[in-house]
Every structure is written in structure tokens, then in C-alpha cells.
PDB file of C-alpha atoms and ligand atoms in Angstrom:
ATOM      1  CA  MET D 471      15.435  76.697-118.978  1.00  0.00           C
ATOM      2  CA  ARG D 472      17.648  78.503-116.519  1.00  0.00           C
ATOM      3  CA  SER D 473      18.902  76.752-113.471  1.00  0.00           C
ATOM      4  CA  THR D 474      19.918  79.160-110.647  1.00  0.00           C
ATOM      5  CA  PRO D 475      20.754  78.040-107.111  1.00  0.00           C
ATOM      6  CA  VAL D 476      18.814  80.053-104.499  1.00  0.00           C
ATOM      7  CA  THR D 477      20.292  78.440-101.459  1.00  0.00           C
ATOM      8  CA  ALA D 478      22.503  75.509-100.555  1.00  0.00           C
ATOM      9  CA  ASN D 479      19.355  73.373-100.597  1.00  0.00           C
ATOM     10  CA  GLY D 480      17.339  74.794-103.507  1.00  0.00           C
ATOM     11  CA  HIS D 481      17.444  75.605-107.161  1.00  0.00           C
ATOM     12  CA  GLN D 482      15.133  77.792-109.230  1.00  0.00           C
ATOM     13  CA  LEU D 483      14.387  76.711-112.800  1.00  0.00           C
ATOM     14  CA  THR D 484      12.944  79.510-114.932  1.00  0.00           C
ATOM     15  CA  ARG D 485      11.306  79.428-118.311  1.00  0.00           C
ATOM     16  CA  LEU D 486      10.354  82.490-120.223  1.00  0.00           C
ATOM     17  CA  ARG D 487      12.094  84.772-117.883  1.00  0.00           C
ATOM     18  CA  PHE D 488       9.361  84.549-115.180  1.00  0.00           C
ATOM     19  CA  VAL D 489       7.794  81.202-114.860  1.00  0.00           C
ATOM     20  CA  ASN D 490       9.511  79.318-112.054  1.00  0.00           C
ATOM     21  CA  CYS D 491       9.778  75.969-110.396  1.00  0.00           C
ATOM     22  CA  TYR D 492      12.114  74.784-107.808  1.00  0.00           C
ATOM     23  CA  LEU D 493      14.280  71.818-107.105  1.00  0.00           C
ATOM     24  CA  VAL D 494      14.631  71.182-103.403  1.00  0.00           C
ATOM     25  CA  HIS D 495      17.219  68.656-101.929  1.00  0.00           C
ATOM     26  CA  GLU D 496      16.200  66.110 -99.722  1.00  0.00           C
ATOM     27  CA  THR D 497      18.220  63.108 -98.409  1.00  0.00           C
ATOM     28  CA  ASP D 498      16.739  60.737-101.214  1.00  0.00           C
ATOM     29  CA  GLY D 499      16.941  63.273-104.103  1.00  0.00           C
ATOM     30  CA  PHE D 500      14.687  66.292-105.076  1.00  0.00           C
ATOM     31  CA  THR D 501      11.250  67.421-104.374  1.00  0.00           C
ATOM     32  CA  LEU D 502      10.070  69.356-107.314  1.00  0.00           C
ATOM     33  CA  ILE D 503       7.772  72.415-106.215  1.00  0.00           C
ATOM     34  CA  ASP D 504       5.445  72.960-109.190  1.00  0.00           C
ATOM     35  CA  ALA D 505       5.703  71.759-112.851  1.00  0.00           C
ATOM     36  CA  ASN D 506       6.024  74.881-114.849  1.00  0.00           C
ATOM     37  CA  LEU D 507       4.397  75.328-118.330  1.00  0.00           C
ATOM     38  CA  SER D 508       3.536  72.485-120.511  1.00  0.00           C
ATOM     39  CA  GLY D 509       6.411  71.321-122.648  1.00  0.00           C
ATOM     40  CA  SER D 510       8.798  71.805-119.668  1.00  0.00           C
ATOM     41  CA  ALA D 511       9.293  68.095-118.589  1.00  0.00           C
ATOM     42  CA  ASP D 512      12.363  67.411-120.670  1.00  0.00           C
ATOM     43  CA  ASP D 513      14.028  70.626-119.373  1.00  0.00           C
ATOM     44  CA  ILE D 514      13.096  69.870-115.851  1.00  0.00           C
ATOM     45  CA  LEU D 515      14.458  66.349-115.914  1.00  0.00           C
ATOM     46  CA  ALA D 516      17.627  67.461-117.490  1.00  0.00           C
ATOM     47  CA  ALA D 517      18.098  70.141-114.747  1.00  0.00           C
ATOM     48  CA  ALA D 518      17.624  67.503-112.054  1.00  0.00           C
ATOM     49  CA  ARG D 519      20.197  65.223-113.898  1.00  0.00           C
ATOM     50  CA  ALA D 520      22.753  68.049-114.212  1.00  0.00           C
ATOM     51  CA  LEU D 521      22.514  68.638-110.530  1.00  0.00           C
ATOM     52  CA  GLY D 522      23.053  65.045-109.836  1.00  0.00           C
ATOM     53  CA  ALA D 523      19.847  63.686-108.048  1.00  0.00           C
ATOM     54  CA  PRO D 524      16.565  62.190-109.073  1.00  0.00           C
ATOM     55  CA  ILE D 525      13.175  63.907-108.591  1.00  0.00           C
ATOM     56  CA  ARG D 526      11.345  61.915-105.874  1.00  0.00           C
ATOM     57  CA  ARG D 527       8.206  63.824-105.629  1.00  0.00           C
ATOM     58  CA  ILE D 528       6.097  66.636-107.166  1.00  0.00           C
ATOM     59  CA  LEU D 529       4.655  69.157-104.997  1.00  0.00           C
ATOM     60  CA  LEU D 530       2.192  71.850-106.026  1.00  0.00           C
ATOM     61  CA  THR D 531       1.635  75.250-104.761  1.00  0.00           C
ATOM     62  CA  HIS D 532      -1.561  75.708-106.715  1.00  0.00           C
ATOM     63  CA  ALA D 533      -3.483  74.713-109.991  1.00  0.00           C
ATOM     64  CA  HIS D 534      -2.711  77.545-112.232  1.00  0.00           C
ATOM     65  CA  VAL D 535      -1.379  76.792-115.713  1.00  0.00           C
ATOM     66  CA  ASP D 536       2.089  77.945-115.106  1.00  0.00           C
ATOM     67  CA  HIS D 537       2.453  75.620-112.140  1.00  0.00           C
ATOM     68  CA  VAL D 538       0.761  72.389-113.449  1.00  0.00           C
ATOM     69  CA  GLY D 539       1.636  72.429-117.166  1.00  0.00           C
ATOM     70  CA  SER D 540       4.190  69.660-117.207  1.00  0.00           C
ATOM     71  CA  VAL D 541       2.575  67.474-114.226  1.00  0.00           C
ATOM     72  CA  ASP D 542       1.334  64.796-116.370  1.00  0.00           C
ATOM     73  CA  ALA D 543       4.400  64.477-118.569  1.00  0.00           C
ATOM     74  CA  LEU D 544       6.751  64.313-115.787  1.00  0.00           C
ATOM     75  CA  LEU D 545       4.623  61.760-113.961  1.00  0.00           C
ATOM     76  CA  ALA D 546       4.646  59.530-117.132  1.00  0.00           C
ATOM     77  CA  ARG D 547       8.454  59.969-117.360  1.00  0.00           C
ATOM     78  CA  LEU D 548       9.334  59.497-113.723  1.00  0.00           C
ATOM     79  CA  GLY D 549       7.221  56.410-112.998  1.00  0.00           C
ATOM     80  CA  PRO D 550       4.388  55.372-110.668  1.00  0.00           C
ATOM     81  CA  GLU D 551       6.707  55.437-107.655  1.00  0.00           C
ATOM     82  CA  ILE D 552       6.860  59.238-107.566  1.00  0.00           C
ATOM     83  CA  GLU D 553       4.577  60.800-104.909  1.00  0.00           C
ATOM     84  CA  PHE D 554       2.459  63.643-106.313  1.00  0.00           C
ATOM     85  CA  THR D 555       1.365  65.961-103.474  1.00  0.00           C
ATOM     86  CA  SER D 556      -1.188  68.734-103.268  1.00  0.00           C
ATOM     87  CA  ASN D 557      -4.048  69.608-100.891  1.00  0.00           C
ATOM     88  CA  ALA D 558      -7.752  68.941-100.593  1.00  0.00           C
ATOM     89  CA  ARG D 559      -9.021  72.308-101.759  1.00  0.00           C
ATOM     90  CA  THR D 560      -6.906  72.183-104.768  1.00  0.00           C
ATOM     91  CA  LEU D 561      -8.554  68.876-106.002  1.00  0.00           C
ATOM     92  CA  PRO D 562     -11.542  70.313-107.807  1.00  0.00           C
ATOM     93  CA  LEU D 563      -9.427  73.018-109.417  1.00  0.00           C
ATOM     94  CA  LEU D 564      -7.179  70.240-110.920  1.00  0.00           C
ATOM     95  CA  GLN D 565     -10.169  68.648-112.762  1.00  0.00           C
ATOM     96  CA  LYS D 566     -10.891  68.604-116.334  1.00  0.00           C
ATOM     97  CA  PRO D 567     -12.772  71.188-116.586  1.00  0.00           C
ATOM     98  CA  PRO D 568     -12.250  72.676-113.153  1.00  0.00           C
ATOM     99  CA  ASP D 569     -14.995  73.155-110.635  1.00  0.00           C
ATOM    100  CA  LYS D 570     -14.476  76.704-109.626  1.00  0.00           C
ATOM    101  CA  SER D 571     -17.236  76.713-106.925  1.00  0.00           C
ATOM    102  CA  LEU D 572     -16.415  78.804-103.859  1.00  0.00           C
ATOM    103  CA  LEU D 573     -16.572  77.074-100.498  1.00  0.00           C
ATOM    104  CA  PRO D 574     -18.387  78.753 -97.486  1.00  0.00           C
ATOM    105  CA  GLY D 575     -16.000  81.268 -95.796  1.00  0.00           C
ATOM    106  CA  GLU D 576     -14.097  81.955 -99.139  1.00  0.00           C
ATOM    107  CA  SER D 577     -13.935  85.345-100.765  1.00  0.00           C
ATOM    108  CA  ASN D 578     -16.924  86.232-102.985  1.00  0.00           C
ATOM    109  CA  GLU D 579     -14.473  87.049-105.788  1.00  0.00           C
ATOM    110  CA  PRO D 580     -14.560  84.529-108.647  1.00  0.00           C
ATOM    111  CA  ILE D 581     -11.587  82.362-109.100  1.00  0.00           C
ATOM    112  CA  ARG D 582      -9.323  83.896-111.592  1.00  0.00           C
ATOM    113  CA  GLY D 583      -6.439  82.481-113.735  1.00  0.00           C
ATOM    114  CA  SER D 584      -6.067  79.623-116.235  1.00  0.00           C
ATOM    115  CA  LEU D 585      -6.894  76.277-114.817  1.00  0.00           C
ATOM    116  CA  PRO D 586      -6.147  73.714-117.311  1.00  0.00           C
ATOM    117  CA  GLY D 587      -6.818  70.665-115.243  1.00  0.00           C
ATOM    118  CA  ILE D 588      -4.630  67.594-115.378  1.00  0.00           C
ATOM    119  CA  ASP D 589      -5.083  63.879-115.767  1.00  0.00           C
ATOM    120  CA  ALA D 590      -3.037  62.965-112.608  1.00  0.00           C
ATOM    121  CA  ARG D 591      -4.613  62.726-109.226  1.00  0.00           C
ATOM    122  CA  PRO D 592      -2.531  63.681-106.204  1.00  0.00           C
ATOM    123  CA  THR D 593      -1.481  60.630-104.152  1.00  0.00           C
ATOM    124  CA  ARG D 594      -0.820  62.590-100.983  1.00  0.00           C
ATOM    125  CA  LEU D 595      -2.802  65.553 -99.416  1.00  0.00           C
ATOM    126  CA  LEU D 596      -1.165  68.107 -96.976  1.00  0.00           C
ATOM    127  CA  THR D 597      -2.705  70.132 -94.542  1.00  0.00           C
ATOM    128  CA  GLU D 598      -1.693  73.501 -92.729  1.00  0.00           C
ATOM    129  CA  GLY D 599       1.238  73.040 -90.452  1.00  0.00           C
ATOM    130  CA  GLU D 600       2.333  69.604 -91.763  1.00  0.00           C
ATOM    131  CA  ARG D 601       5.944  68.820 -92.486  1.00  0.00           C
ATOM    132  CA  TYR D 602       6.913  67.421 -95.800  1.00  0.00           C
ATOM    133  CA  GLY D 603      10.443  66.305 -95.656  1.00  0.00           C
ATOM    134  CA  SER D 604      12.255  69.814 -94.837  1.00  0.00           C
ATOM    135  CA  LEU D 605       9.167  71.780 -95.812  1.00  0.00           C
ATOM    136  CA  LEU D 606       6.585  73.251 -93.536  1.00  0.00           C
ATOM    137  CA  CYS D 607       3.236  73.479 -95.334  1.00  0.00           C
ATOM    138  CA  ILE D 608       1.561  77.046 -95.036  1.00  0.00           C
ATOM    139  CA  GLU D 609      -1.883  77.782 -96.565  1.00  0.00           C
ATOM    140  CA  THR D 610      -1.801  81.087 -98.320  1.00  0.00           C
ATOM    141  CA  PRO D 611      -5.142  81.163-100.173  1.00  0.00           C
ATOM    142  CA  GLY D 612      -4.926  84.976-101.124  1.00  0.00           C
ATOM    143  CA  HIS D 613      -3.777  84.191-104.643  1.00  0.00           C
ATOM    144  CA  ILE D 614      -6.279  81.248-105.261  1.00  0.00           C
ATOM    145  CA  PRO D 615      -8.171  79.124-102.972  1.00  0.00           C
ATOM    146  CA  GLY D 616      -6.001  76.143-101.945  1.00  0.00           C
ATOM    147  CA  HIS D 617      -2.627  77.932-102.628  1.00  0.00           C
ATOM    148  CA  LEU D 618       0.178  76.508-100.444  1.00  0.00           C
ATOM    149  CA  ALA D 619       3.589  78.032 -99.657  1.00  0.00           C
ATOM    150  CA  PHE D 620       6.527  75.919 -98.245  1.00  0.00           C
ATOM    151  CA  LEU D 621       8.944  76.967 -95.613  1.00  0.00           C
ATOM    152  CA  ASP D 622      12.346  75.235 -95.817  1.00  0.00           C
ATOM    153  CA  GLU D 623      13.280  75.208 -92.112  1.00  0.00           C
ATOM    154  CA  ARG D 624      16.830  74.540 -92.870  1.00  0.00           C
ATOM    155  CA  ASP D 625      17.513  77.789 -94.532  1.00  0.00           C
ATOM    156  CA  GLY D 626      14.336  80.007 -93.949  1.00  0.00           C
ATOM    157  CA  THR D 627      13.491  79.946 -97.535  1.00  0.00           C
ATOM    158  CA  LEU D 628       9.666  80.374 -98.355  1.00  0.00           C
ATOM    159  CA  TYR D 629       8.722  78.773-101.651  1.00  0.00           C
ATOM    160  CA  GLY D 630       5.446  79.632-103.423  1.00  0.00           C
ATOM    161  CA  VAL D 631       5.338  83.229-102.694  1.00  0.00           C
ATOM    162  CA  THR D 632       2.753  84.461-105.248  1.00  0.00           C
ATOM    163  CA  LEU D 633       1.322  87.907-105.562  1.00  0.00           C
ATOM    164  CA  SER D 634      -2.517  88.484-105.622  1.00  0.00           C
ATOM    165  CA  PRO D 635      -4.379  88.513-107.811  1.00  0.00           C
ATOM    166  CA  ALA D 636      -3.171  86.204-110.678  1.00  0.00           C
TER     167      ALA D 636
HETATM  168 ZN1   ZN R 164      -1.125  81.400-109.957  1.00  0.00          ZN
END
């Protein structure tokens, strides 16, 4: 897994050349944005260790397989004090099997992409405009209902930019 600094506050971790997750510095350690493919937990933990800070929380942009693959393994390794954060719209998409029902007002397009589901349930849910550490939460549902992007207001970096469709 390749670790690349993207700003003074953020590091991009890349697997298979195009699957990314991010470590964002906060005062108490890292917020991990997304959890990459399954089998990535050891590499993600090693990357944080190499950067000299612990992962304090896991934050999801959305429920697709390349973003949630290592959530359960990471939470098992990091322990129960780790906060796991998503939003309410993503909850049914994280179930096993996922509930792909559309809500009133959403596109009539079926929800696309692989949704493997995870065992863990988020311990905190964010809403549009909420601040999470240094990150401003922005709803960006074009890629999939519930998709979130996060603006690091310290340096203007927008995490979770995903082209639509999947
Ligand atoms: Zn996706």
C-alpha cells in the first residue's frame, strides 16, 4: 500500500493503483476516511504507525466495497474505543444483505455498485453541515445515496470526491 502526503494534514493510502483511503491528522491522532478493500487492515495500521500517530476514528464516505472492505477488521484490531462514523442514509446500505430501497425524492435509478455489508454498526451519525474535527460534512449523493464528502477547512482539501456513476 502506497502512502502519499496530499497536504500537511492528509495522507493518501493507495492499493492496486486506484483504491484510496485517507489518514487525516487531528490533535489526538488520525481520522481514517474509508477503509479500502478487504485485506487492507494491516497495511493501513502500518501506514499510521509509520506516520507516528494512532487511528482514533473511522469515517465513511459511502458503502461501496472499495470503501468498507476493511472496516470490521480495523475495528477488531483497534478496539471498542474507536469511533465509527457514517450517516443515517448509509445505514441500510451497510446491512448484510444491503437494503437498496430508494427513499422518496431520490433518483429512480437503481443503486449500483457492490455493497458487501459489514458487521459493525456506526457509533456516530453525521448530518450535512456538521463539523467533525477539522472536517466539514457535505452530502454529495450523486454517486450513491448517502454519499458524504469532507472538507478540511485548514487547507481546503475535499475528501470523498467520487465520480458518478460507480
Ligand atoms: Zn463508490
